[in-house]
CSV table of C-alpha atoms in Angstrom, one decimal:
chain,number,residue,atom,x,y,z
A,226,MET,CA,175.1,114.0,-14.5
A,227,PRO,CA,173.5,116.8,-16.4
A,228,VAL,CA,175.7,119.8,-17.1
A,229,ALA,CA,173.0,122.2,-16.0
A,230,PHE,CA,173.1,120.6,-12.5
A,231,VAL,CA,176.8,121.2,-12.3
A,232,LYS,CA,176.5,124.8,-13.4
A,233,ARG,CA,173.6,125.6,-11.1
A,234,PHE,CA,174.7,123.8,-8.0
A,235,LYS,CA,175.8,126.1,-5.2
A,236,LEU,CA,179.0,125.1,-3.3
A,237,GLY,CA,178.6,127.7,-0.6
A,238,PRO,CA,176.5,125.6,1.9
A,239,VAL,CA,178.6,122.5,1.1
A,240,LEU,CA,181.8,123.7,2.5
A,241,PRO,CA,181.0,124.0,6.2
A,242,VAL,CA,179.1,120.8,6.2
A,243,LEU,CA,182.0,119.0,4.5
A,244,CYS,CA,184.4,120.5,7.0
A,245,ALA,CA,182.2,119.0,9.8
A,246,ALA,CA,182.2,115.6,7.9
A,247,LEU,CA,186.0,115.7,7.7
A,248,LEU,CA,186.2,116.4,11.4
A,249,VAL,CA,184.1,113.3,12.1
A,250,ALA,CA,186.3,111.3,9.9
A,251,ALA,CA,189.4,112.6,11.7
A,252,CYS,CA,187.9,111.3,15.0
A,253,ALA,CA,187.8,107.8,13.6
A,254,GLY,CA,190.4,106.7,16.1
A,255,ASP,CA,188.4,107.9,19.1
A,256,PRO,CA,188.4,105.1,21.6
A,257,ALA,CA,184.9,106.0,22.7
A,258,GLY,CA,182.5,103.5,21.2
A,259,PRO,CA,179.9,100.9,21.9
A,260,GLY,CA,180.1,99.5,25.4
A,261,ALA,CA,179.5,96.0,26.7
A,262,ALA,CA,175.8,96.3,25.6
A,263,GLY,CA,176.9,97.0,22.0
A,264,TYR,CA,175.8,100.6,21.8
A,265,ASN,CA,177.0,104.1,22.7
A,266,ASP,CA,174.2,106.2,24.1
A,267,PRO,CA,175.6,108.8,26.4
A,268,HIS,CA,172.8,111.2,25.7
A,269,GLU,CA,170.0,108.8,26.4
A,270,GLU,CA,168.0,111.1,28.7
A,271,ALA,CA,167.9,113.8,26.0
A,272,ASN,CA,167.3,111.3,23.3
A,273,ARG,CA,164.3,109.9,25.1
A,274,ARG,CA,162.8,113.4,25.3
A,275,VAL,CA,163.2,113.8,21.5
A,276,HIS,CA,161.8,110.3,21.0
A,277,GLN,CA,158.6,111.3,23.0
A,278,PHE,CA,158.4,114.4,20.8
A,279,ASN,CA,158.7,112.3,17.7
A,280,LYS,CA,156.0,109.9,18.9
A,281,GLY,CA,153.7,112.8,19.5
A,282,ILE,CA,154.3,114.3,16.1
A,283,ASP,CA,153.7,110.9,14.5
A,284,ARG,CA,150.4,110.4,16.3
A,285,ALA,CA,149.1,114.0,15.8
A,286,LEU,CA,150.4,114.8,12.3
A,287,ILE,CA,152.3,112.2,10.3
A,288,ASP,CA,150.0,109.2,10.9
A,289,PRO,CA,146.8,111.1,10.0
A,290,VAL,CA,148.4,112.7,6.9
A,291,ALA,CA,149.8,109.3,5.8
A,292,GLU,CA,146.4,107.7,6.3
A,293,GLY,CA,144.7,110.4,4.2
A,294,TYR,CA,147.3,110.1,1.5
A,295,GLY,CA,147.0,106.3,1.4
A,296,GLU,CA,143.2,106.3,1.3
A,297,ALA,CA,143.2,108.9,-1.5
A,298,THR,CA,145.6,107.0,-3.7
A,299,THR,CA,146.1,103.5,-5.1
A,300,GLY,CA,149.1,101.3,-4.6
A,301,ASP,CA,150.2,101.9,-8.2
A,302,MET,CA,150.0,105.7,-7.8
A,303,ARG,CA,152.2,105.5,-4.7
A,304,GLN,CA,154.6,103.2,-6.5
A,305,VAL,CA,155.0,105.9,-9.3
A,306,VAL,CA,155.7,108.6,-6.7
A,307,GLY,CA,158.2,106.2,-5.0
A,308,ASN,CA,159.9,105.6,-8.4
A,309,PHE,CA,160.2,109.3,-9.0
A,310,ALA,CA,161.6,110.1,-5.5
A,311,SER,CA,164.1,107.3,-5.9
A,312,HIS,CA,165.1,108.6,-9.3
A,313,LEU,CA,165.7,112.1,-8.1
A,314,SER,CA,168.1,110.9,-5.4
A,315,LEU,CA,170.2,108.8,-7.8
A,316,PRO,CA,172.7,111.6,-8.5
A,317,ASN,CA,173.5,111.7,-4.8
A,318,ASP,CA,174.1,108.0,-4.9
A,319,VAL,CA,176.5,108.4,-7.8
A,320,ILE,CA,178.5,111.1,-5.9
A,321,ASN,CA,178.8,108.8,-2.8
A,322,ASN,CA,179.7,105.8,-5.0
A,323,LEU,CA,182.6,107.8,-6.4
A,324,LEU,CA,183.6,109.2,-3.0
A,325,GLN,CA,183.8,105.5,-1.8
A,326,GLY,CA,185.8,104.5,-4.8
A,327,ASP,CA,183.1,102.2,-6.1
A,328,VAL,CA,183.3,103.1,-9.8
A,329,GLU,CA,181.2,100.1,-10.9
A,330,ALA,CA,178.3,101.1,-8.7
A,331,ALA,CA,178.6,104.7,-9.9
A,332,VAL,CA,178.5,103.6,-13.5
A,333,GLN,CA,175.5,101.4,-12.9
A,334,ASN,CA,173.6,104.1,-11.0
A,335,SER,CA,174.4,106.6,-13.8
A,336,GLY,CA,173.2,104.1,-16.4
A,337,ARG,CA,170.0,103.5,-14.4
A,338,PHE,CA,169.4,107.3,-14.2
A,339,VAL,CA,169.8,107.7,-18.0
A,340,VAL,CA,167.6,104.7,-18.8
A,341,ASN,CA,164.8,105.8,-16.4
A,342,THR,CA,165.0,109.4,-17.6
A,343,LEU,CA,164.8,108.6,-21.3
A,344,ILE,CA,162.4,105.6,-21.4
A,345,GLY,CA,160.9,105.7,-17.9
A,346,PHE,CA,159.2,109.0,-18.4
A,347,ALA,CA,161.6,111.0,-16.2
A,348,GLY,CA,161.7,108.3,-13.5
A,349,LEU,CA,158.0,107.7,-13.1
A,350,LEU,CA,158.5,104.2,-14.3
A,351,ASP,CA,161.5,101.9,-13.6
A,352,PRO,CA,162.5,100.0,-16.7
A,353,ALA,CA,166.1,99.9,-15.6
A,354,SER,CA,165.2,97.3,-12.9
A,355,GLN,CA,163.7,95.2,-15.6
A,356,MET,CA,167.0,95.5,-17.5
A,357,ASN,CA,168.9,94.1,-14.5
A,358,MET,CA,170.2,97.6,-13.4
A,359,PRO,CA,169.2,97.7,-9.7
A,360,ARG,CA,170.0,100.8,-7.6
A,361,GLU,CA,173.2,100.7,-5.7
A,362,ARG,CA,172.2,102.8,-2.7
A,363,ALA,CA,174.9,105.0,-1.1
A,364,ASP,CA,174.8,107.8,1.4
A,365,PHE,CA,177.4,110.1,3.0
A,366,GLY,CA,177.1,108.3,6.3
A,367,GLN,CA,178.2,105.2,4.5
A,368,THR,CA,181.0,107.2,2.8
A,369,LEU,CA,182.3,108.3,6.2
A,370,HIS,CA,182.2,104.6,7.3
A,371,VAL,CA,184.3,103.7,4.3
A,372,TRP,CA,186.7,106.5,5.1
A,373,GLY,CA,187.1,105.0,8.6
A,374,ALA,CA,185.0,107.4,10.6
A,375,ALA,CA,183.7,106.0,13.9
A,376,GLU,CA,180.0,105.4,14.4
A,377,GLY,CA,179.9,107.8,17.3
A,378,ALA,CA,177.1,108.2,19.8
A,379,TYR,CA,173.5,107.1,19.2
A,380,VAL,CA,171.3,110.1,18.4
A,381,GLU,CA,167.5,110.6,18.0
A,382,LEU,CA,166.8,113.6,15.7
A,383,PRO,CA,163.6,115.6,15.9
A,384,PHE,CA,161.2,114.7,13.1
A,385,TRP,CA,163.9,112.4,11.6
A,386,GLY,CA,164.2,109.6,14.2
A,387,PRO,CA,167.2,107.3,15.0
A,388,SER,CA,170.7,108.2,13.9
A,389,THR,CA,174.3,108.3,15.0
A,390,THR,CA,176.8,111.1,15.2
A,391,ARG,CA,178.4,109.8,11.9
A,392,ASP,CA,175.0,109.4,10.1
A,393,THR,CA,173.8,112.8,11.3
A,394,VAL,CA,176.7,114.5,9.5
A,395,GLY,CA,176.0,112.2,6.6
A,396,ILE,CA,172.3,113.3,6.5
A,397,ALA,CA,173.4,117.0,6.5
A,398,VAL,CA,175.9,116.5,3.6
A,399,ASP,CA,173.4,114.4,1.6
A,400,LEU,CA,170.8,117.2,1.9
A,401,VAL,CA,173.4,119.8,0.7
A,402,LEU,CA,174.4,117.6,-2.2
A,403,ASP,CA,170.8,116.9,-3.3
A,404,PRO,CA,170.0,119.3,-6.2
A,405,PHE,CA,166.3,118.7,-5.9
A,406,VAL,CA,166.2,119.9,-2.3
A,407,LEU,CA,168.4,123.0,-2.2
A,408,LEU,CA,168.4,124.4,-5.7
A,409,SER,CA,166.4,127.7,-5.8
A,410,GLN,CA,164.5,126.5,-8.8
A,411,PRO,CA,160.9,125.0,-9.3
A,412,GLU,CA,162.4,121.5,-9.5
A,413,SER,CA,163.5,121.7,-5.9
A,414,LEU,CA,159.9,122.0,-4.8
A,415,ILE,CA,158.9,119.1,-7.0
A,416,GLY,CA,161.7,117.0,-5.5
A,417,THR,CA,160.9,117.9,-1.9
A,418,ALA,CA,157.2,117.1,-2.5
A,419,ALA,CA,158.1,113.8,-4.1
A,420,TYR,CA,160.3,112.9,-1.1
A,421,VAL,CA,157.6,113.9,1.4
A,422,LEU,CA,154.8,112.0,-0.4
A,423,ASP,CA,157.0,108.9,-0.7
A,424,ALA,CA,157.6,109.1,3.1
A,425,MET,CA,153.9,109.4,3.7
A,426,GLY,CA,153.3,106.4,1.4
A,427,ASN,CA,155.9,104.3,3.3
A,428,ARG,CA,154.3,105.3,6.6
A,429,TYR,CA,150.9,104.2,5.2
A,430,GLU,CA,152.2,100.9,3.8
A,431,TYR,CA,154.1,100.0,7.0
A,432,ASP,CA,151.5,101.3,9.5
A,433,ALA,CA,151.2,98.1,11.4
A,434,THR,CA,155.0,97.8,11.9
A,435,VAL,CA,155.4,101.4,13.0
A,436,GLU,CA,152.5,101.1,15.4
A,437,SER,CA,154.0,98.0,16.9
A,438,VAL,CA,157.4,99.5,17.4
A,439,LEU,CA,156.6,103.1,18.1
A,440,HIS,CA,153.4,103.0,20.0
A,441,ASP,CA,152.7,99.5,21.2
A,442,SER,CA,156.1,98.2,22.5
A,443,ALA,CA,157.0,98.3,26.2
A,444,ASP,CA,160.0,100.5,25.6
A,445,SER,CA,159.7,102.0,22.1
A,446,TYR,CA,162.9,104.0,22.5
A,447,ALA,CA,165.0,100.9,23.2
A,448,GLN,CA,163.2,99.0,20.4
A,449,ALA,CA,163.8,101.7,17.8
A,450,ARG,CA,167.4,102.0,18.9
A,451,SER,CA,168.0,98.3,18.6
A,452,ILE,CA,166.3,98.0,15.2
A,453,TYR,CA,168.1,101.0,13.7
A,454,LEU,CA,171.6,100.1,14.8
A,455,GLN,CA,171.2,96.4,13.8
A,456,ASN,CA,169.9,97.4,10.3
A,457,ARG,CA,172.4,100.1,9.8
A,458,ARG,CA,175.4,98.0,10.8
A,459,PHE,CA,174.1,95.2,8.5
A,460,GLU,CA,173.8,97.8,5.6
A,461,LEU,CA,177.4,98.8,6.2
A,462,GLY,CA,178.6,95.2,6.1
A,463,MET,CA,179.9,95.1,9.7
A,464,GLY,CA,181.0,91.7,10.8
A,465,ALA,CA,179.8,89.4,13.6
A,466,GLU,CA,182.3,91.0,16.0
A,467,ASP,CA,180.3,94.2,15.7
A,468,ALA,CA,177.0,92.5,16.5
A,469,TYR,CA,174.6,94.7,18.4
A,470,LEU,CA,173.5,93.3,21.7
A,471,ASP,CA,170.8,95.4,23.5
A,472,PRO,CA,169.8,94.3,27.0
A,473,TYR,CA,166.3,95.6,26.4
A,474,LEU,CA,165.8,92.9,23.8
A,475,ASP,CA,165.1,90.4,26.6
A,476,ALA,CA,161.6,91.9,26.8
A,477,TYR,CA,160.9,91.3,23.1
A,478,SER,CA,160.9,88.5,20.6
A,479,ASP,CA,162.8,88.6,17.4
A,480,PRO,CA,163.4,92.4,16.7
A,481,TYR,CA,163.0,91.7,13.0
A,482,GLU,CA,159.7,89.9,13.2
A,483,ASP,CA,157.7,93.0,12.1
A,484,PHE,CA,159.8,93.5,8.9
């Protein structure tokens, strides 16, 4: 990790968020958790209101912007932006790899960062993948899981979408740890722009899937909740005993069929 980053990184905003993260970890033994249906959604009424807000924002703003961005660019251009955004978030992966005790992944991500910085034109290209150095993704929500923190309640966040109590704290910590978002330097604007453009590119590429789940399903809230929790639990390596069973799924076919 560059020395300049260490020197310029501000710890002030990190401390309260880390305290909140530790509080979540301390509640790992909380008996409240998924019910018989496999999910814990005590705030469903409020979550559904946020979900409707997010659908409106997607229809009125995100979808048109993504469509315009997609039509104005080529697939190769969007891939370059995606490479760059992924490259900028690698230091955060390394931090979480280390917090999880996964030194091997931290070394691989660090090597990937160095290779793509030096011969990948600052991450615009991805020669590290061609050299068998794939990205080992990690986030602070995953770190909390490794530390034993409970999943907590299902949450739908404005503008962000599906999450859980644990992952919401993880998102906050990851934003604080990301130098290309919070540093008061020109690079922060470049990083934020790259993340936004990458998100718009993904929205464009997966337009049919998003439309199917978010705007065309009989109950888009239940569908989004189901898909998010299944995918997230799979990413965290949760076993069959933690399988997510949503009663709303009876109204649908395979929840993964659009992916």
